[in-house]
Short mmCIF file of C-alpha atoms in Angstrom, two decimals:
data_model
loop_
_atom_site.label_atom_id
_atom_site.label_comp_id
_atom_site.label_asym_id
_atom_site.label_seq_id
_atom_site.Cartn_x
_atom_site.Cartn_y
_atom_site.Cartn_z
CA MET A 1 -18.38 68.93 -13.01
CA SER A 2 -18.11 69.19 -16.79
CA LYS A 3 -15.56 67.10 -18.63
CA LEU A 4 -12.48 68.43 -20.40
CA MET A 5 -12.86 68.42 -24.17
CA ALA A 6 -10.53 67.03 -26.82
CA LYS A 7 -11.05 66.76 -30.56
CA ILE A 8 -9.85 64.61 -33.46
CA THR A 9 -10.60 65.45 -37.07
CA LEU A 10 -10.53 62.71 -39.70
CA GLY A 11 -10.06 63.95 -43.25
CA GLY A 12 -9.76 67.43 -44.66
CA PHE A 13 -6.26 68.73 -43.96
CA THR A 14 -5.47 65.82 -41.59
CA SER A 15 -5.20 62.08 -42.04
CA ALA A 16 -8.46 60.20 -42.52
CA ASN A 17 -7.01 57.18 -40.70
CA LYS A 18 -5.82 57.38 -37.10
CA THR A 19 -4.98 55.11 -34.15
CA ILE A 20 -5.18 56.31 -30.55
CA ASP A 21 -4.94 54.77 -27.09
CA GLN A 22 -7.80 54.91 -24.64
CA SER A 23 -5.41 55.80 -21.79
CA THR A 24 -4.62 59.11 -23.54
CA TYR A 25 -8.11 60.33 -22.65
CA PRO A 26 -8.81 59.72 -18.94
CA GLY A 27 -12.28 59.41 -17.47
CA ASP A 28 -12.65 63.16 -16.91
CA GLU A 29 -12.05 63.96 -20.57
CA LYS A 30 -14.47 63.75 -23.49
CA LEU A 31 -13.32 63.16 -27.06
CA THR A 32 -15.08 64.55 -30.13
CA VAL A 33 -14.39 62.86 -33.45
CA ASP A 34 -15.29 64.85 -36.58
CA SER A 35 -15.42 62.90 -39.85
CA ILE A 36 -15.28 65.22 -42.84
CA ALA A 37 -13.90 62.88 -45.53
CA GLY A 38 -15.53 60.20 -47.65
CA ASN A 39 -13.67 57.30 -46.04
CA THR A 40 -12.38 57.52 -42.47
CA SER A 41 -10.98 55.04 -39.95
CA LEU A 42 -10.31 55.37 -36.23
CA THR A 43 -8.78 52.59 -34.10
CA ILE A 44 -8.97 52.85 -30.29
CA ASN A 45 -6.63 50.58 -28.32
CA ASN A 46 -6.29 50.02 -24.58
CA SER A 47 -2.64 49.09 -24.10
CA THR A 48 -2.69 49.77 -20.35
CA ASN A 49 -5.96 47.89 -19.70
CA SER A 50 -7.44 51.07 -18.25
CA ASP A 51 -10.77 50.70 -16.47
CA ASP A 52 -11.87 54.14 -17.66
CA VAL A 53 -14.59 54.45 -20.28
CA LEU A 54 -13.71 56.65 -23.23
CA ASP A 55 -16.59 59.11 -23.64
CA LEU A 56 -16.89 59.97 -27.32
CA THR A 57 -18.97 62.35 -29.39
CA GLN A 58 -19.25 61.31 -33.03
CA THR A 59 -19.93 63.95 -35.66
CA ARG A 60 -20.37 63.02 -39.30
CA LEU A 61 -20.49 65.87 -41.81
CA ILE A 62 -20.02 63.88 -45.00
CA PRO A 63 -22.64 64.92 -47.55
CA ILE A 64 -22.92 61.83 -49.76
CA GLY A 65 -21.31 58.38 -49.76
CA GLY A 66 -18.19 57.07 -48.08
CA LYS A 67 -17.39 54.68 -45.26
CA SER A 68 -16.48 55.38 -41.64
CA THR A 69 -14.88 52.66 -39.51
CA LEU A 70 -14.41 52.61 -35.74
CA THR A 71 -12.33 49.70 -34.42
CA LEU A 72 -12.03 48.84 -30.73
CA GLY A 73 -8.87 47.00 -29.76
CA GLU A 74 -8.53 44.38 -27.04
CA ASN A 75 -10.31 45.38 -23.79
CA ALA A 76 -11.16 48.86 -25.07
CA HIS A 77 -14.34 50.42 -23.68
CA VAL A 78 -15.93 53.25 -25.65
CA LYS A 79 -19.18 55.06 -25.00
CA ILE A 80 -20.63 57.07 -27.88
CA SER A 81 -22.74 59.38 -25.76
CA GLU A 82 -23.60 61.82 -28.57
CA PHE A 83 -23.93 61.33 -32.32
CA PHE A 84 -24.63 64.08 -34.84
CA ASP A 85 -25.17 62.82 -38.37
CA LEU A 86 -25.89 64.76 -41.55
CA SER A 87 -24.67 62.14 -44.02
CA ILE A 88 -26.46 60.38 -46.86
CA GLY A 89 -25.58 56.97 -48.26
CA GLN A 90 -22.86 56.46 -45.64
CA THR A 91 -21.59 53.03 -44.56
CA SER A 92 -20.59 52.73 -40.90
CA GLU A 93 -18.66 49.80 -39.45
CA TYR A 94 -17.99 49.24 -35.75
CA ASN A 95 -15.47 46.44 -35.15
CA LEU A 96 -15.22 45.09 -31.61
CA GLY A 97 -12.04 43.34 -30.48
CA GLU A 98 -11.59 40.72 -27.78
CA GLY A 99 -12.95 41.83 -24.41
CA SER A 100 -14.08 45.20 -25.79
CA THR A 101 -17.31 47.05 -25.03
CA LEU A 102 -19.11 49.56 -27.22
CA GLU A 103 -21.93 51.67 -25.78
CA TYR A 104 -23.76 53.11 -28.75
CA ALA A 105 -26.71 55.40 -29.36
CA PRO A 106 -27.98 56.24 -32.85
CA ALA A 107 -27.86 59.85 -33.97
CA SER A 108 -29.69 62.15 -31.56
CA ILE A 109 -29.52 64.97 -34.08
CA GLY A 110 -29.53 63.99 -37.71
CA ALA A 111 -31.29 63.80 -41.00
CA GLY A 112 -29.55 60.75 -42.37
CA ALA A 113 -30.90 58.73 -45.25
CA ALA A 114 -29.88 55.47 -46.96
CA ASN A 115 -27.13 54.90 -44.40
CA SER A 116 -26.09 51.43 -43.25
CA THR A 117 -24.54 50.41 -39.95
CA THR A 118 -22.81 47.11 -39.11
CA PHE A 119 -21.60 45.96 -35.71
CA ASP A 120 -18.95 43.25 -36.11
CA MET A 121 -18.65 41.54 -32.74
CA GLY A 122 -15.07 40.55 -33.43
CA SER A 123 -12.80 37.61 -34.08
CA SER A 124 -11.78 35.60 -30.99
CA GLY A 125 -12.86 36.29 -27.45
CA THR A 126 -15.95 38.02 -26.14
CA SER A 127 -17.28 41.49 -26.84
CA THR A 128 -20.28 43.50 -25.70
CA LEU A 129 -22.57 45.92 -27.51
CA ILE A 130 -24.76 48.12 -25.30
CA TYR A 131 -27.38 49.79 -27.47
CA ASN A 132 -29.27 52.84 -26.24
CA PRO A 133 -32.27 53.53 -28.50
CA GLY A 134 -33.11 56.80 -26.70
CA GLY A 135 -33.28 60.13 -28.51
CA VAL A 136 -35.26 61.45 -31.43
CA GLN A 137 -33.99 60.58 -34.86
CA VAL A 138 -35.06 61.68 -38.30
CA ASP A 139 -33.43 58.89 -40.22
CA PHE A 140 -34.70 56.77 -43.07
CA SER A 141 -31.81 54.30 -42.98
CA SER A 142 -32.08 50.52 -42.64
CA ALA A 143 -31.85 48.63 -39.34
CA PRO A 144 -28.30 48.02 -38.09
CA LYS A 145 -26.64 44.71 -38.93
CA ILE A 146 -24.87 42.26 -36.64
CA ALA A 147 -21.90 40.21 -37.87
CA GLY A 148 -19.17 38.03 -36.41
CA LEU A 149 -21.05 36.73 -33.37
CA SER A 150 -18.95 34.31 -31.35
CA ALA A 151 -18.88 32.58 -27.97
CA GLY A 152 -19.64 34.94 -25.10
CA ASP A 153 -20.69 37.94 -27.19
CA GLN A 154 -23.49 39.97 -25.67
CA ILE A 155 -25.94 42.56 -26.92
CA GLN A 156 -27.77 44.66 -24.35
CA VAL A 157 -30.58 47.02 -25.34
CA ASN A 158 -31.47 49.62 -22.73
CA GLY A 159 -35.17 49.53 -21.94
CA ALA A 160 -35.64 46.01 -23.29
CA THR A 161 -37.07 43.30 -21.06
CA GLN A 162 -37.49 40.55 -23.63
CA GLY A 163 -36.19 39.45 -26.99
CA ALA A 164 -36.85 36.99 -29.78
CA VAL A 165 -35.59 35.85 -33.14
CA GLU A 166 -38.04 37.07 -35.76
CA GLY A 167 -37.03 35.89 -39.20
CA ASN A 168 -33.40 36.95 -39.58
CA ASN A 169 -33.71 39.67 -36.97
CA LEU A 170 -32.87 39.96 -33.29
CA VAL A 171 -35.79 41.95 -31.90
CA PHE A 172 -35.85 43.49 -28.41
CA ARG A 173 -39.09 44.69 -26.78
CA ASP A 174 -40.05 46.49 -23.57
CA ASP A 175 -42.65 45.52 -20.97
CA HIS A 176 -45.43 46.72 -23.26
CA GLY A 177 -44.25 44.67 -26.23
CA ARG A 178 -42.95 47.70 -28.09
CA VAL A 179 -39.83 47.22 -30.22
CA VAL A 180 -36.93 49.15 -28.69
CA GLY A 181 -34.17 47.59 -30.76
CA SER A 182 -33.90 45.46 -33.89
CA PHE A 183 -30.81 44.07 -35.63
CA ASN A 184 -30.49 42.31 -38.96
CA ALA A 185 -28.55 39.12 -38.20
CA SER A 186 -28.66 37.49 -41.63
CA GLY A 187 -25.92 34.88 -42.02
CA GLN A 188 -25.66 34.18 -38.28
CA ASP A 189 -26.68 30.84 -36.77
CA LEU A 190 -29.75 32.04 -34.90
CA SER A 191 -30.51 28.56 -33.55
CA LYS A 192 -27.86 29.29 -30.90
CA VAL A 193 -29.26 32.63 -29.76
CA THR A 194 -30.48 32.94 -26.19
CA PHE A 195 -31.94 36.19 -24.89
CA GLU A 196 -29.94 36.80 -21.76
CA GLY A 197 -28.97 40.17 -23.15
CA GLY A 198 -28.87 38.66 -26.64
CA THR A 199 -26.04 36.14 -26.67
CA MET A 200 -24.98 33.56 -29.22
CA THR A 201 -22.59 30.74 -28.32
CA TYR A 202 -20.39 28.86 -30.74
CA ALA A 203 -18.70 25.55 -30.13
CA CYS A 204 -15.23 23.99 -30.24
CA TYR A 205 -13.11 21.05 -29.11
CA LEU A 206 -10.36 21.68 -26.58
CA LYS A 207 -6.75 21.12 -27.63
CA GLY A 208 -5.68 17.50 -27.06
CA THR A 209 -9.10 15.99 -27.79
CA HIS A 210 -8.83 12.71 -29.70
CA ILE A 211 -10.83 12.41 -32.92
CA ALA A 212 -11.63 9.05 -34.51
CA THR A 213 -10.14 8.46 -37.98
CA PRO A 214 -9.94 5.34 -40.19
CA GLU A 215 -6.33 4.89 -38.99
CA GLY A 216 -7.16 5.35 -35.31
CA GLU A 217 -7.56 8.30 -32.98
CA VAL A 218 -5.51 11.47 -33.48
CA LYS A 219 -5.33 14.72 -31.53
CA VAL A 220 -7.64 17.34 -32.99
CA GLU A 221 -4.88 19.94 -33.41
CA THR A 222 -2.96 17.60 -35.76
CA LEU A 223 -5.78 17.41 -38.31
CA LYS A 224 -5.48 19.29 -41.59
CA ALA A 225 -7.49 19.80 -44.74
CA GLY A 226 -7.85 16.57 -46.70
CA ASP A 227 -7.55 14.24 -43.69
CA LYS A 228 -10.24 11.59 -43.16
CA VAL A 229 -12.31 11.18 -39.99
CA LEU A 230 -14.93 8.66 -38.93
CA THR A 231 -18.53 9.73 -38.44
CA ALA A 232 -20.94 8.50 -35.78
CA SER A 233 -22.93 6.66 -38.42
CA GLY A 234 -19.87 4.62 -39.43
CA GLY A 235 -19.00 6.63 -42.53
CA VAL A 236 -15.86 8.49 -43.51
CA ALA A 237 -15.72 12.28 -43.99
CA THR A 238 -13.04 14.67 -45.25
CA VAL A 239 -11.67 17.56 -43.21
CA LYS A 240 -12.10 20.89 -44.96
CA TRP A 241 -10.62 23.31 -42.42
CA LEU A 242 -9.44 23.45 -38.81
CA GLY A 243 -10.13 26.64 -36.84
CA HIS A 244 -8.52 27.51 -33.52
CA ARG A 245 -8.71 30.22 -30.87
CA THR A 246 -7.09 30.80 -27.47
CA LEU A 247 -8.92 32.26 -24.46
CA HIS A 248 -7.48 33.63 -21.21
CA LYS A 249 -9.32 33.54 -17.88
CA SER A 250 -8.13 37.05 -17.06
CA ARG A 251 -9.84 38.45 -20.15
CA ILE A 252 -13.22 36.81 -19.73
CA PRO A 253 -15.84 39.05 -18.04
CA ALA A 254 -17.69 37.35 -15.19
CA LYS A 255 -21.01 37.75 -17.01
CA ASP A 256 -19.66 35.70 -19.94
CA ALA A 257 -18.09 32.89 -17.90
CA VAL A 258 -20.85 30.33 -18.45
CA ARG A 259 -20.57 30.81 -22.21
CA ALA A 260 -16.78 30.69 -22.40
CA PHE A 261 -15.16 28.27 -19.94
CA PRO A 262 -14.72 24.62 -20.99
CA ILE A 263 -17.06 21.80 -20.01
CA LEU A 264 -15.44 18.56 -18.79
CA PHE A 265 -17.19 15.25 -19.48
CA LYS A 266 -15.52 12.72 -17.20
CA LYS A 267 -14.79 9.23 -18.52
CA ASP A 268 -18.02 7.17 -18.75
CA ALA A 269 -20.19 10.24 -17.97
CA ILE A 270 -22.63 9.52 -20.81
CA ALA A 271 -22.49 5.73 -20.98
CA SER A 272 -20.03 2.91 -20.36
CA ASN A 273 -16.82 3.93 -22.16
CA VAL A 274 -18.50 7.11 -23.50
CA PRO A 275 -16.36 9.11 -23.39
CA HIS A 276 -13.59 6.56 -23.14
CA ARG A 277 -11.31 9.20 -21.60
CA ASP A 278 -12.03 12.64 -20.19
CA LEU A 279 -13.45 14.95 -22.88
CA THR A 280 -13.49 18.75 -22.75
CA LEU A 281 -15.71 20.85 -25.02
CA SER A 282 -16.65 24.49 -25.32
CA PRO A 283 -20.01 25.35 -23.70
CA GLY A 284 -21.86 25.66 -26.98
CA HIS A 285 -20.55 22.51 -28.61
CA HIS A 286 -23.45 20.21 -29.43
CA VAL A 287 -23.36 16.57 -28.34
CA SER A 288 -25.55 14.07 -30.16
CA PHE A 289 -28.02 11.84 -28.32
CA ASN A 290 -29.69 9.60 -30.90
CA GLY A 291 -29.87 12.47 -33.37
CA THR A 292 -30.74 15.24 -30.88
CA LEU A 293 -27.96 17.83 -30.62
CA VAL A 294 -27.70 19.40 -27.16
CA PRO A 295 -25.18 22.12 -26.14
CA ALA A 296 -22.61 20.94 -23.60
CA MET A 297 -23.55 23.77 -21.22
CA MET A 298 -27.06 22.34 -20.93
CA LEU A 299 -25.74 18.99 -19.65
CA VAL A 300 -23.69 20.13 -16.63
CA ASN A 301 -24.52 18.27 -13.41
CA GLY A 302 -21.68 19.26 -11.10
CA GLN A 303 -20.50 15.67 -10.66
CA THR A 304 -19.53 13.94 -13.88
CA ILE A 305 -20.08 16.89 -16.23
CA VAL A 306 -18.58 20.06 -14.81
CA GLN A 307 -17.58 23.50 -16.02
CA GLN A 308 -13.94 24.37 -15.38
CA PHE A 309 -14.04 28.01 -14.31
CA ASP A 310 -10.50 27.93 -12.90
CA THR A 311 -8.77 27.14 -16.20
CA GLN A 312 -6.29 29.96 -16.77
CA LYS A 313 -5.72 29.47 -20.51
CA PHE A 314 -7.35 27.15 -23.02
CA GLU A 315 -7.30 26.63 -26.75
CA TYR A 316 -10.36 25.56 -28.70
CA PHE A 317 -10.32 23.79 -32.07
CA HIS A 318 -13.18 23.16 -34.44
CA VAL A 319 -13.21 20.79 -37.37
CA GLU A 320 -15.07 21.72 -40.54
CA LEU A 321 -15.93 18.84 -42.84
CA GLU A 322 -16.78 19.01 -46.52
CA GLN A 323 -20.34 18.27 -45.42
CA PHE A 324 -21.79 18.77 -41.94
CA ASP A 325 -21.76 15.55 -39.94
CA ILE A 326 -21.45 14.03 -36.48
CA MET A 327 -17.88 13.12 -35.54
CA LEU A 328 -16.50 11.02 -32.69
CA ALA A 329 -14.50 12.84 -30.02
CA GLU A 330 -13.16 10.50 -27.33
CA GLY A 331 -15.97 8.20 -28.49
CA VAL A 332 -18.67 10.87 -28.01
CA PRO A 333 -20.77 11.79 -31.07
CA ALA A 334 -20.48 15.57 -31.49
CA GLU A 335 -21.06 18.05 -34.29
CA SER A 336 -18.59 19.32 -36.85
CA TYR A 337 -18.17 23.06 -37.43
CA VAL A 338 -20.67 24.97 -39.56
CA ASP A 339 -19.74 28.29 -41.16
CA THR A 340 -22.57 30.64 -40.22
CA GLY A 341 -20.68 33.84 -40.82
CA ASN A 342 -18.76 33.50 -37.55
CA ARG A 343 -15.49 32.20 -38.98
CA ASN A 344 -13.74 35.38 -37.84
CA MET A 345 -13.99 34.15 -34.24
CA PHE A 346 -10.99 31.92 -35.03
CA GLN A 347 -7.47 33.27 -34.98
CA ASN A 348 -6.59 31.61 -38.28
CA ALA A 349 -9.69 32.74 -40.17
CA ALA A 350 -7.52 34.36 -42.85
CA GLU A 351 -6.32 30.93 -44.00
CA VAL A 352 -9.75 30.32 -45.49
CA ALA A 353 -9.29 33.07 -48.07
CA MET A 354 -6.27 31.27 -49.50
CA ASN A 355 -8.30 28.17 -50.32
CA PRO A 356 -10.48 28.66 -53.41
CA ASP A 357 -12.63 25.63 -52.54
CA PHE A 358 -14.31 27.39 -49.64
CA GLY A 359 -17.82 28.49 -50.57
CA PRO A 360 -20.13 31.01 -48.90
CA ALA A 361 -21.60 30.47 -45.44
CA GLU A 362 -24.83 28.51 -45.60
CA GLY A 363 -25.51 27.71 -41.93
CA ARG A 364 -26.24 24.31 -40.43
CA PRO A 365 -27.87 22.20 -43.16
CA VAL A 366 -31.08 20.34 -42.53
CA VAL A 367 -30.08 16.71 -42.01
CA GLU A 368 -32.71 14.02 -41.76
CA GLY A 369 -32.79 12.53 -38.28
CA ILE A 370 -30.83 15.39 -36.66
CA THR A 371 -32.52 18.07 -34.53
CA VAL A 372 -31.16 20.78 -32.23
CA ALA A 373 -32.61 21.25 -28.73
CA GLN A 374 -31.61 23.36 -25.74
CA GLN A 375 -34.56 22.57 -23.51
CA GLY A 376 -37.87 20.72 -23.47
CA PRO A 377 -38.97 17.14 -22.76
CA VAL A 378 -36.23 15.45 -24.81
CA VAL A 379 -33.46 17.39 -23.08
CA GLU A 380 -35.07 16.77 -19.67
CA ALA A 381 -35.10 13.04 -20.35
CA ILE A 382 -31.41 13.16 -21.32
CA ARG A 383 -30.53 15.11 -18.17
CA LYS A 384 -32.43 12.62 -15.99
CA GLN A 385 -30.40 9.76 -17.45
CA LEU A 386 -27.14 11.64 -16.88
CA LEU A 387 -28.09 12.47 -13.27
CA VAL A 388 -28.86 8.80 -12.52
CA ARG A 389 -25.58 7.79 -14.13
CA ALA A 390 -23.70 10.40 -12.08
CA GLU A 391 -25.10 8.88 -8.88
CA ALA A 392 -24.05 5.40 -9.97
CA MET A 393 -20.54 6.55 -10.93
CA THR A 394 -19.73 8.75 -7.94
CA GLY A 395 -21.79 7.32 -5.10
CA ALA A 396 -23.25 10.78 -4.54
CA VAL A 397 -27.00 11.06 -4.08
CA ARG A 398 -29.54 13.82 -4.50
CA THR A 399 -31.68 14.73 -1.52
CA THR A 400 -34.36 17.27 -0.69
CA ASP A 401 -33.31 17.38 2.98
CA ALA A 402 -31.74 20.79 3.47
CA ALA A 403 -30.17 19.82 6.84
CA LEU A 404 -31.02 23.28 8.16
CA CYS A 405 -29.37 24.40 11.39
CA ILE A 406 -27.67 27.48 12.84
CA GLU A 407 -24.30 28.19 14.40
CA VAL A 408 -24.05 30.73 17.22
CA ASN A 409 -21.13 31.41 19.57
CA GLY A 410 -19.29 28.49 17.97
CA GLN A 411 -22.07 25.97 18.71
CA ILE A 412 -24.38 24.17 16.28
CA VAL A 413 -28.05 24.55 17.23
CA HIS A 414 -30.82 22.49 15.67
CA ALA A 415 -34.45 23.51 15.39
CA THR A 416 -36.76 22.74 18.30
CA PRO A 417 -38.87 19.65 17.53
CA ALA A 418 -42.22 21.38 17.67
CA PHE A 419 -43.33 24.26 15.50
CA SER A 420 -46.72 25.80 14.88
CA LYS A 421 -46.90 25.59 11.13
CA GLU A 422 -45.15 24.00 8.20
CA GLY A 423 -42.01 25.75 7.06
CA VAL A 424 -41.43 27.64 10.32
CA TYR A 425 -38.25 26.65 12.20
CA ARG A 426 -37.38 27.93 15.68
CA PHE A 427 -33.89 27.96 17.18
CA ALA A 428 -32.98 28.77 20.79
CA LEU A 429 -30.46 31.59 21.08
CA PRO A 430 -28.34 32.09 24.23
CA ALA A 431 -28.10 35.40 26.02
CA ASN A 432 -25.73 37.86 24.34
CA ALA A 433 -25.77 35.83 21.15
CA GLY A 434 -23.15 36.79 18.61
CA ASP A 435 -23.54 36.58 14.85
CA VAL A 436 -25.78 33.73 13.74
CA ARG A 437 -24.85 31.61 10.73
CA VAL A 438 -27.80 29.99 8.95
CA LEU A 439 -26.35 26.73 7.63
CA SER A 440 -27.82 24.23 5.20
CA ARG A 441 -26.97 22.10 2.25
CA ALA A 442 -26.61 24.10 -0.96
CA ALA A 443 -26.50 23.40 -4.68
CA VAL A 444 -25.83 25.25 -7.90
CA VAL A 445 -29.26 25.59 -9.49
CA ARG A 446 -28.38 24.03 -12.85
CA ASP A 447 -26.50 21.04 -11.39
CA VAL A 448 -29.30 18.97 -9.89
CA THR A 449 -32.44 19.64 -11.89
CA PRO A 450 -33.63 17.71 -14.97
CA LEU A 451 -34.59 21.11 -16.42
CA ALA A 452 -31.92 22.61 -18.66
CA ARG A 453 -30.82 25.76 -16.84
CA ARG A 454 -27.94 28.23 -16.98
CA ASP A 455 -28.54 29.51 -13.47
CA LEU A 456 -25.24 29.51 -11.56
CA ARG A 457 -26.67 30.69 -8.25
CA LYS A 458 -25.70 28.60 -5.26
CA ILE A 459 -28.86 28.20 -3.19
CA GLY A 460 -29.62 26.71 0.19
CA VAL A 461 -33.08 27.49 1.61
CA GLY A 462 -35.56 30.14 0.51
CA LEU A 463 -36.32 32.46 3.44
CA ALA A 464 -39.58 34.40 3.53
CA MET A 465 -39.20 35.82 7.05
CA ILE A 466 -36.66 36.22 9.86
CA ALA A 467 -37.94 37.08 13.35
CA ILE A 468 -36.49 37.33 16.85
CA THR A 469 -38.67 36.62 19.91
CA THR A 470 -37.74 37.34 23.53
CA ALA A 471 -39.77 37.15 26.71
CA THR A 472 -40.99 40.69 26.18
CA ASP A 473 -40.64 41.46 22.49
CA ARG A 474 -40.86 40.15 18.94
CA HIS A 475 -39.37 41.91 15.94
CA GLU A 476 -38.84 40.96 12.31
CA ILE A 477 -35.60 41.49 10.45
CA SER A 478 -36.09 42.82 6.94
CA LEU A 479 -34.92 40.42 4.26
CA THR A 480 -33.45 43.40 2.42
CA ASP A 481 -31.36 44.65 5.33
CA ASP A 482 -27.89 45.45 4.01
CA ALA A 483 -26.28 43.91 7.08
CA LEU A 484 -27.42 40.41 6.08
CA THR A 485 -24.86 38.45 4.08
CA GLY A 486 -24.85 35.14 2.23
CA LEU A 487 -28.21 35.71 0.55
CA ASN A 488 -29.18 35.81 -3.10
CA ALA A 489 -31.31 38.61 -4.52
CA VAL A 490 -34.94 38.98 -3.50
CA GLN A 491 -37.42 37.24 -5.78
CA ASP A 492 -41.18 37.19 -5.88
CA VAL A 493 -42.86 33.82 -5.29
CA LYS A 494 -46.56 34.17 -5.97
CA GLY A 495 -46.71 37.50 -4.22
CA THR A 496 -44.33 36.61 -1.37
CA ALA A 497 -40.82 38.08 -1.20
CA MET A 498 -38.17 35.38 -0.75
CA ARG A 499 -34.40 35.23 -0.62
CA TRP A 500 -32.37 32.07 -1.13
CA THR A 501 -29.44 31.65 1.23
CA ASN A 502 -26.17 30.38 -0.24
CA GLY A 503 -25.92 27.70 2.45
CA ALA A 504 -24.09 29.94 4.94
CA ALA A 505 -26.01 33.16 5.49
CA VAL A 506 -25.10 35.43 8.40
CA ILE A 507 -27.43 37.41 10.66
CA PRO A 508 -25.25 39.93 12.56
CA ALA A 509 -25.63 40.21 16.33
CA ALA A 510 -26.65 43.85 15.90
CA LEU A 511 -29.83 42.76 14.11
CA ILE A 512 -30.67 40.23 16.82
CA ASN A 513 -30.33 43.06 19.32
CA SER A 514 -30.94 41.11 22.52
CA THR A 515 -28.93 40.51 25.67
CA ASP A 516 -31.45 37.93 26.91
CA GLU A 517 -32.19 34.43 25.71
CA ALA A 518 -34.25 34.56 22.53
CA THR A 519 -35.75 32.48 19.77
CA LEU A 520 -34.76 32.83 16.13
CA GLU A 521 -37.68 32.07 13.84
CA LEU A 522 -37.00 31.28 10.18
CA THR A 523 -39.85 30.90 7.71
CA VAL A 524 -38.63 28.69 4.89
CA LEU A 525 -40.77 29.05 1.80
CA ARG A 526 -38.75 26.69 -0.40
CA THR A 527 -36.00 24.13 -0.31
CA TYR A 528 -34.22 22.55 -3.27
CA THR A 529 -32.55 19.32 -4.33
CA TYR A 530 -28.95 18.93 -3.18
CA TRP A 531 -25.98 16.71 -4.00
CA VAL A 532 -24.58 14.78 -1.04
CA ASP A 533 -21.11 13.38 -1.74
CA ALA A 534 -20.34 9.75 -0.95
CA ASP A 535 -17.72 10.74 1.65
CA VAL A 536 -20.25 12.93 3.46
CA GLN A 537 -22.74 10.06 3.57
CA LYS A 538 -20.11 7.73 5.06
CA ALA A 539 -19.22 10.29 7.71
CA VAL A 540 -22.88 10.73 8.68
CA ARG A 541 -23.41 6.97 8.94
CA ALA A 542 -20.24 6.58 11.02
CA ALA A 543 -21.36 9.29 13.43
#
């Protein structure tokens, strides 16, 4: 069914600047925007938080020069499905607000030349750019630019399977290594880019964090330009600016959670009296370990360093010093803010313009003895130390025993003692067995490994096969059967398909399909390392 059509003209005999609401154009309606003036501006808001996507056709008929601006308000979602461009020397700006999504394809019909396009990922909050490089273009313009990257922002390029920072560019390639998308990211701090869709994370202190000063500790939100703070090396530095931003749980997309929600370092998590009270940082805030700066998100262990996904509202602050340095937050050495062109992520960014002492963004300076690392041997060594400390602090231990068993008809059933080969577990099923729950210990992938991971999957045991055997029959249950629940996605392990359980997978009675006694056979290809809480250990010993 074809969509209803609506049209807006910018310029000519109508205003070149307009504001509309996304809810005015429901999902079954397509909007065409014709720009026929030198400078045009269209703002699209989403006051009702509509889940519809505004389907938009952009037509640009400006012969030479001018600037066109499209601004997406909070939570707006716009898809530019068609773009016809006959302009020359035109500047295009796409400004993405908090929680907004822009799906963009370059001109499918056009003969543009000397045009420039900038995607500003917004001020505070997270935004998403989905770039579709499909179509045939005759365009001699420069590569699009990226500006204003902030915590949680994401760039997705359709057809891309890999990405890398090449010079000042974010380059996306397909399976064959061909470039399918490239963005000029000059002025952005590319040391923080990770290619999980092309995301850069920035860092902040949470409101209430105590910062060391020559006169004692003060709350971060009370600092102001000109105040003095202590540095980790024992020096004194001057505050240049204090940025702040507020985030709301309800406005953070699930895919951006790991890059947005605060990280709690419990008292003594790093060393004795470090931090000397609970410390909460943004995921991308770098903590210093003898000169190595590691993002907080890479240190989570689920015990003494945890991510607080249930926080409903939180306010981040970041302290800019006259020169980049390592400050002391609750006794923890952590970085000061660096202006890398992302200052607009803060709600009070405009205050900077009123201070003539602020110079241009230069990025994190090279400081002797200070390096940045997100993974590798140094980070692994740090994580090992933190895991050992977590065990000592909490009494929890890590184990590789999955404690695999099943529950059927309300009864726990353990594997029979004998099995024919390693990794194969057999469980006796009663006649007319109901649903079977496959139970085991489980762990969040990133919490227990020395490797720095962002993997939030909760995994139990890795199943390679499920089979039911009766006195007269044996049949396998496909790992991809839709009736199975409590399993992670299928993954290939050296040519073998495997699915991790989440610690409580369910095999419905309909798949067992037997009224007689039977044997459930589980082939476990992999197990993991799991946290066992101190209370659980005491209960096991008491039993």
